[in-house]
Coordinates of N, CA and C in Angstrom, one line a residue:
M1 N 10.2 -6.1 -14.8 CA 11.7 -6.1 -14.8 C 12.2 -6.3 -16.2
A2 N 13.1 -5.5 -16.6 CA 13.6 -5.6 -17.9 C 14.6 -6.8 -18.0
H3 N 14.6 -7.5 -19.1 CA 15.6 -8.6 -19.3 C 16.3 -8.4 -20.6
G4 N 17.5 -9.0 -20.7 CA 18.3 -8.8 -21.9 C 18.7 -7.4 -22.0
S5 N 18.7 -6.8 -23.2 CA 19.1 -5.4 -23.4 C 17.9 -4.6 -23.9
E6 N 17.4 -3.8 -23.1 CA 16.3 -2.9 -23.5 C 16.3 -1.6 -22.7
L7 N 15.6 -0.7 -23.2 CA 15.5 0.6 -22.5 C 14.3 0.4 -21.5
E8 N 14.6 0.9 -20.3 CA 13.6 0.7 -19.2 C 13.0 2.1 -19.0
I9 N 11.6 2.2 -19.0 CA 10.9 3.4 -18.7 C 10.2 3.2 -17.4
E10 N 10.6 3.9 -16.4 CA 9.9 3.7 -15.0 C 9.6 5.0 -14.4
R11 N 8.5 5.0 -13.7 CA 8.1 6.2 -12.8 C 8.1 5.7 -11.4
K12 N 8.7 6.5 -10.5 CA 8.8 6.2 -9.1 C 7.9 7.1 -8.2
F13 N 7.4 6.5 -7.2 CA 6.5 7.3 -6.3 C 6.8 6.9 -4.8
L14 N 6.4 7.9 -3.9 CA 6.4 7.5 -2.5 C 5.1 6.9 -2.2
V15 N 5.0 6.0 -1.2 CA 3.8 5.3 -0.9 C 3.2 5.8 0.4
V16 N 1.9 5.9 0.4 CA 1.1 6.4 1.6 C 0.4 5.2 2.2
G17 N 0.5 5.0 3.5 CA -0.2 3.9 4.1 C 0.3 2.5 3.8
D18 N -0.3 1.5 4.2 CA 0.2 0.1 3.9 C -0.8 -0.8 3.3
S19 N -1.8 -0.2 2.6 CA -2.8 -1.0 1.9 C -2.2 -1.9 0.8
Y20 N -1.0 -1.5 0.3 CA -0.4 -2.3 -0.7 C -0.1 -3.7 -0.3
K21 N 0.1 -3.9 1.1 CA 0.3 -5.3 1.6 C -0.8 -6.2 1.3
Q22 N -2.1 -5.7 1.5 CA -3.3 -6.5 1.3 C -3.5 -6.7 -0.2
E23 N -3.2 -5.7 -1.0 CA -3.4 -5.7 -2.4 C -2.4 -6.5 -3.2
A24 N -1.3 -6.8 -2.6 CA -0.2 -7.5 -3.3 C -0.6 -9.0 -3.6
Y25 N -0.2 -9.4 -4.9 CA -0.5 -10.9 -5.2 C 0.8 -11.7 -5.0
D26 N 2.0 -11.0 -4.7 CA 3.2 -11.7 -4.5 C 4.2 -10.8 -3.8
S27 N 5.1 -11.4 -3.1 CA 6.2 -10.6 -2.5 C 7.5 -11.4 -2.4
S28 N 8.6 -10.7 -2.3 CA 9.9 -11.5 -2.2 C 10.9 -10.6 -1.4
R29 N 11.8 -11.2 -0.7 CA 12.8 -10.5 0.0 C 14.0 -10.3 -0.9
I30 N 14.5 -9.1 -1.0 CA 15.6 -8.8 -1.8 C 16.8 -8.2 -1.0
R31 N 18.0 -8.7 -1.3 CA 19.2 -8.1 -0.7 C 20.1 -7.7 -1.9
Q32 N 20.6 -6.5 -1.9 CA 21.4 -6.2 -3.1 C 22.6 -5.3 -2.6
G33 N 23.7 -5.5 -3.4 CA 24.9 -4.6 -3.2 C 25.4 -4.1 -4.5
Y34 N 26.3 -3.2 -4.4 CA 26.8 -2.6 -5.7 C 28.3 -2.8 -5.7
I35 N 28.8 -3.4 -6.9 CA 30.2 -3.6 -7.1 C 30.7 -2.2 -7.6
C36 N 29.9 -1.5 -8.4 CA 30.2 -0.2 -8.9 C 29.0 0.6 -8.9
S37 N 29.0 1.8 -8.3 CA 27.8 2.6 -8.4 C 28.2 4.1 -8.8
S38 N 29.1 4.2 -9.7 CA 29.5 5.5 -10.2 C 28.3 6.0 -11.1
R39 N 28.2 7.3 -11.2 CA 27.1 7.9 -11.9 C 27.2 7.4 -13.4
G40 N 26.1 6.9 -13.9 CA 26.0 6.5 -15.3 C 26.4 5.0 -15.5
R41 N 27.0 4.4 -14.5 CA 27.3 3.0 -14.7 C 27.1 2.3 -13.3
T42 N 26.1 1.5 -13.2 CA 26.0 0.7 -11.9 C 26.0 -0.8 -12.2
V43 N 26.8 -1.5 -11.4 CA 26.9 -2.9 -11.5 C 26.4 -3.5 -10.1
R44 N 25.2 -4.2 -10.2 CA 24.5 -4.6 -9.0 C 24.5 -6.1 -8.9
V45 N 24.6 -6.6 -7.7 CA 24.4 -8.0 -7.4 C 23.2 -8.1 -6.5
R46 N 22.3 -9.0 -6.9 CA 21.0 -9.1 -6.1 C 20.7 -10.5 -5.8
I47 N 20.2 -10.8 -4.5 CA 19.7 -12.1 -4.2 C 18.2 -11.9 -3.9
R48 N 17.4 -12.5 -4.7 CA 16.0 -12.4 -4.5 C 15.4 -13.7 -4.1
D49 N 15.0 -13.8 -2.8 CA 14.6 -15.1 -2.2 C 15.9 -16.0 -2.3
S50 N 15.9 -17.0 -3.1 CA 17.1 -17.8 -3.2 C 17.8 -17.8 -4.6
R51 N 17.5 -16.8 -5.4 CA 18.1 -16.7 -6.7 C 19.0 -15.5 -6.9
G52 N 20.1 -15.7 -7.6 CA 21.1 -14.6 -7.8 C 21.0 -13.9 -9.1
Y53 N 21.3 -12.6 -9.2 CA 21.2 -11.8 -10.5 C 22.4 -10.8 -10.5
L54 N 22.9 -10.6 -11.7 CA 23.9 -9.6 -11.9 C 23.3 -8.6 -12.9
T55 N 23.2 -7.3 -12.5 CA 22.6 -6.3 -13.4 C 23.6 -5.2 -13.6
I56 N 23.6 -4.7 -14.9 CA 24.4 -3.6 -15.2 C 23.5 -2.5 -15.8
K57 N 23.5 -1.3 -15.3 CA 22.6 -0.3 -15.8 C 23.5 0.9 -16.3
G58 N 23.0 1.4 -17.4 CA 23.7 2.6 -18.0 C 23.2 3.9 -17.5
P59 N 23.6 5.0 -18.0 CA 23.2 6.3 -17.5 C 21.7 6.6 -17.8
S60 N 21.1 7.4 -17.0 CA 19.7 7.8 -17.2 C 19.6 8.8 -18.3
A61 N 18.5 8.7 -19.0 CA 18.2 9.7 -20.0 C 16.8 10.3 -19.7
N62 N 16.4 11.3 -20.3 CA 15.1 11.9 -20.2 C 14.6 12.1 -18.7
G63 N 15.5 12.8 -17.9 CA 15.1 13.1 -16.5 C 14.9 11.9 -15.7
G64 N 15.6 10.8 -15.9 CA 15.5 9.6 -15.1 C 14.4 8.6 -15.5
L65 N 13.8 8.9 -16.6 CA 12.7 8.0 -17.1 C 13.2 6.7 -17.8
A66 N 14.3 6.8 -18.5 CA 14.7 5.6 -19.3 C 16.2 5.4 -19.1
R67 N 16.6 4.1 -19.1 CA 18.0 3.8 -19.1 C 18.2 2.4 -19.6
Y68 N 19.4 2.1 -20.1 CA 19.8 0.8 -20.6 C 20.0 -0.2 -19.4
E69 N 19.5 -1.4 -19.5 CA 19.7 -2.3 -18.5 C 20.0 -3.7 -19.0
F70 N 21.0 -4.4 -18.4 CA 21.4 -5.7 -18.8 C 21.3 -6.6 -17.6
E71 N 20.6 -7.7 -17.6 CA 20.5 -8.5 -16.4 C 20.7 -10.0 -16.8
K72 N 21.4 -10.7 -15.9 CA 21.6 -12.2 -16.1 C 21.4 -12.9 -14.8
E73 N 20.7 -14.0 -14.8 CA 20.6 -14.8 -13.6 C 22.0 -15.5 -13.4
I74 N 22.4 -15.5 -12.1 CA 23.6 -16.2 -11.7 C 23.3 -17.2 -10.6
T75 N 24.2 -18.1 -10.2 CA 23.9 -19.0 -9.1 C 23.9 -18.3 -7.8
L76 N 23.3 -18.9 -6.8 CA 23.2 -18.3 -5.5 C 24.6 -18.1 -4.9
S77 N 25.5 -19.1 -5.1 CA 26.8 -19.1 -4.5 C 27.6 -18.0 -5.3
E78 N 27.5 -17.8 -6.6 CA 28.1 -16.7 -7.3 C 27.7 -15.4 -6.7
A79 N 26.4 -15.3 -6.5 CA 25.9 -14.0 -6.0 C 26.4 -13.7 -4.6
E80 N 26.5 -14.8 -3.7 CA 27.0 -14.6 -2.4 C 28.5 -14.2 -2.4
N81 N 29.2 -14.8 -3.3 CA 30.7 -14.4 -3.5 C 30.8 -13.0 -4.0
L82 N 30.0 -12.6 -5.0 CA 30.1 -11.3 -5.5 C 29.7 -10.2 -4.5
M83 N 28.7 -10.6 -3.5 CA 28.3 -9.7 -2.5 C 29.5 -9.2 -1.7
K84 N 30.5 -10.1 -1.5 CA 31.7 -9.8 -0.7 C 32.6 -8.7 -1.4
L85 N 32.4 -8.6 -2.7 CA 33.2 -7.5 -3.4 C 32.5 -6.2 -3.4
C86 N 31.2 -6.2 -2.9 CA 30.4 -4.9 -3.0 C 30.9 -3.8 -2.1
E87 N 30.6 -2.6 -2.6 CA 30.9 -1.4 -1.8 C 30.1 -1.5 -0.5
P88 N 30.5 -0.7 0.5 CA 29.8 -0.7 1.8 C 28.4 -0.2 1.6
G89 N 27.4 -0.7 2.4 CA 26.0 -0.3 2.3 C 25.2 -1.3 1.5
M90 N 24.4 -2.1 2.2 CA 23.6 -3.2 1.6 C 22.2 -2.7 1.5
I91 N 21.5 -2.9 0.4 CA 20.1 -2.6 0.4 C 19.3 -3.9 0.7
D92 N 18.4 -3.8 1.7 CA 17.6 -4.9 2.1 C 16.1 -4.5 2.1
K93 N 15.3 -5.2 1.4 CA 13.9 -4.8 1.2 C 13.0 -5.9 0.9
T94 N 11.7 -5.7 1.1 CA 10.7 -6.7 0.6 C 10.0 -6.0 -0.5
R95 N 9.9 -6.7 -1.6 CA 9.2 -6.1 -2.8 C 7.8 -6.8 -2.9
Y96 N 6.8 -6.0 -3.0 CA 5.4 -6.4 -3.2 C 5.0 -6.1 -4.6
L97 N 4.2 -7.0 -5.2 CA 3.7 -6.8 -6.6 C 2.2 -6.6 -6.5
V98 N 1.8 -5.4 -7.0 CA 0.4 -5.0 -7.0 C -0.1 -4.7 -8.4
K99 N -1.2 -5.4 -8.8 CA -1.7 -5.2 -10.1 C -2.7 -4.0 -10.1
S100 N -2.5 -3.1 -11.1 CA -3.4 -1.9 -11.2 C -3.7 -1.7 -12.7
G101 N -4.9 -1.9 -13.1 CA -5.3 -1.9 -14.5 C -4.4 -2.9 -15.2
K102 N -3.7 -2.5 -16.3 CA -2.9 -3.4 -17.0 C -1.4 -3.3 -16.6
H103 N -1.1 -2.6 -15.6 CA 0.3 -2.5 -15.1 C 0.5 -3.2 -13.7
I104 N 1.7 -3.4 -13.4 CA 2.1 -4.0 -12.1 C 3.0 -2.9 -11.4
F105 N 2.6 -2.6 -10.2 CA 3.4 -1.7 -9.4 C 4.3 -2.5 -8.5
E106 N 5.6 -2.2 -8.5 CA 6.5 -2.9 -7.6 C 6.6 -2.0 -6.4
V107 N 6.2 -2.4 -5.2 CA 6.3 -1.6 -4.0 C 7.4 -2.2 -3.1
D108 N 8.4 -1.3 -2.8 CA 9.6 -1.8 -2.0 C 9.5 -1.2 -0.6
E109 N 9.5 -2.1 0.4 CA 9.6 -1.6 1.8 C 11.0 -1.9 2.3
F110 N 11.7 -0.9 2.7 CA 13.1 -1.0 3.0 C 13.3 -1.3 4.5
Y111 N 14.5 -1.9 4.8 CA 14.9 -2.2 6.2 C 16.2 -1.6 6.4
G112 N 16.7 -1.9 7.7 CA 18.1 -1.4 8.0 C 18.2 0.1 8.0
E113 N 19.2 0.6 7.3 CA 19.5 2.0 7.3 C 18.4 2.8 6.5
N114 N 17.6 2.1 5.8 CA 16.6 2.8 5.0 C 15.2 2.5 5.5
E115 N 15.1 2.0 6.8 CA 13.8 1.7 7.4 C 12.9 3.0 7.4
G116 N 11.6 2.7 7.1 CA 10.7 3.8 7.0 C 10.4 4.3 5.6
L117 N 11.2 3.9 4.7 CA 11.0 4.3 3.3 C 10.2 3.2 2.6
V118 N 9.2 3.6 1.9 CA 8.4 2.7 1.1 C 8.2 3.4 -0.3
M119 N 8.6 2.8 -1.3 CA 8.5 3.4 -2.7 C 7.9 2.4 -3.6
A120 N 7.2 3.0 -4.7 CA 6.6 2.2 -5.7 C 7.1 2.6 -7.0
E121 N 7.3 1.6 -8.0 CA 7.6 2.0 -9.3 C 6.7 1.2 -10.3
V122 N 6.5 1.8 -11.4 CA 5.7 1.2 -12.5 C 6.5 1.3 -13.8
E123 N 6.6 0.2 -14.5 CA 7.3 0.2 -15.8 C 6.3 0.4 -16.9
L124 N 6.7 1.4 -17.8 CA 5.8 1.7 -18.9 C 6.4 1.3 -20.2
A125 N 5.5 1.1 -21.2 CA 5.9 0.8 -22.6 C 6.5 2.0 -23.3
Y126 N 5.9 3.1 -23.0 CA 6.4 4.4 -23.6 C 6.2 5.5 -22.6
E127 N 6.9 6.6 -22.7 CA 6.9 7.6 -21.7 C 5.6 8.2 -21.2
D128 N 4.7 8.5 -22.1 CA 3.4 9.1 -21.6 C 2.3 8.1 -21.6
E129 N 2.6 6.8 -21.5 CA 1.6 5.7 -21.5 C 0.7 6.0 -20.2
P130 N -0.6 6.0 -20.4 CA -1.5 6.2 -19.2 C -1.5 4.9 -18.3
Y131 N -1.7 5.1 -17.0 CA -1.7 4.0 -16.1 C -2.7 4.4 -15.0
E132 N -3.2 3.4 -14.3 CA -4.2 3.6 -13.2 C -3.3 3.6 -11.9
K133 N -3.5 4.7 -11.2 CA -2.8 4.9 -9.9 C -3.5 4.2 -8.8
P134 N -2.9 3.3 -8.1 CA -3.5 2.7 -6.9 C -3.6 3.7 -5.8
S135 N -4.5 3.5 -4.9 CA -4.8 4.5 -3.8 C -3.6 4.8 -2.9
F136 N -2.6 3.9 -2.8 CA -1.5 4.1 -2.0 C -0.4 4.9 -2.6
I137 N -0.6 5.4 -3.8 CA 0.5 6.1 -4.5 C 0.5 7.6 -4.1
G138 N 1.6 8.0 -3.6 CA 1.8 9.4 -3.1 C 2.6 10.2 -4.2
K139 N 3.5 11.1 -3.7 CA 4.2 12.0 -4.5 C 5.1 11.3 -5.5
E140 N 5.2 11.8 -6.7 CA 6.1 11.2 -7.7 C 7.5 11.7 -7.5
V141 N 8.5 10.8 -7.5 CA 9.9 11.1 -7.3 C 10.8 10.6 -8.4
T142 N 10.2 10.4 -9.6 CA 11.0 10.0 -10.8 C 12.0 11.0 -11.0
G143 N 13.3 10.5 -11.2 CA 14.4 11.5 -11.6 C 15.0 12.1 -10.4
D144 N 14.5 11.9 -9.2 CA 15.1 12.4 -7.9 C 16.1 11.4 -7.5
R145 N 17.4 11.8 -7.7 CA 18.5 10.8 -7.5 C 18.6 10.3 -6.0
R146 N 18.1 11.0 -5.1 CA 18.1 10.6 -3.7 C 17.4 9.3 -3.5
Y147 N 16.4 9.0 -4.3 CA 15.6 7.8 -4.2 C 16.2 6.6 -5.0
Y148 N 17.3 6.8 -5.7 CA 17.9 5.6 -6.4 C 18.5 4.7 -5.4
N149 N 18.3 3.4 -5.6 CA 18.9 2.5 -4.6 C 20.4 2.7 -4.5
S150 N 21.1 3.0 -5.6 CA 22.6 3.3 -5.5 C 22.9 4.5 -4.6
Q151 N 22.0 5.4 -4.5 CA 22.1 6.6 -3.7 C 21.7 6.3 -2.2
L152 N 20.7 5.5 -2.1 CA 20.3 5.1 -0.7 C 21.4 4.3 0.0
K153 N 22.2 3.7 -0.7 CA 23.3 3.0 -0.1 C 24.3 4.0 0.5
E154 N 24.6 5.1 -0.3 CA 25.5 6.1 0.2 C 24.9 7.0 1.3
H155 N 23.6 7.4 1.1 CA 23.0 8.3 1.9 C 21.6 7.7 2.4
P156 N 21.7 6.8 3.4 CA 20.4 6.1 3.7 C 19.3 7.0 4.2
Y157 N 18.1 6.6 4.0 CA 16.9 7.4 4.3 C 16.9 7.8 5.8
T158 N 17.4 7.0 6.7 CA 17.3 7.3 8.2 C 18.2 8.5 8.5
T159 N 19.2 8.8 7.6 CA 20.1 9.9 7.9 C 19.6 11.3 7.3
W160 N 18.5 11.2 6.5 CA 18.0 12.4 5.8 C 17.5 13.4 6.9
E161 N 17.6 14.7 6.6 CA 16.9 15.7 7.4 C 15.4 15.7 7.0
K162 N 14.6 15.3 8.0 CA 13.1 15.2 7.6 C 12.5 16.6 7.6

């Protein structure tokens, strides 16, 4: 997770099977909403277990690989109050952390309107940095906007034509 102001380089993948649950060394429940989810500027409120965060993300560059991200921890009550200002559509998921080589894959299992979707992402130091793919990694979806959380709020996975 990027903190302060830095460029984030991430690759996103679909997940096959559920072996990630056994391989995970940590997991947390995440609820998040969007105060603003216009293209190029997203303002997100997140409650992770019992901690609150406010995140502002800039536009994606390089086909979805990198974007500016600003994040600050806020109190739980601030986060709960800001949730009330959010646009309709809440993202609710469990995030599992799985170590693979020198990287950590974040695997998100979605609930509610996005039930059935499981996605993994890995953060890289530079765009073509090599990484070890865990066995549960499926098709790469980096840069496919349908899989952005801000899009899943508008067009939930359960409504997609399979």
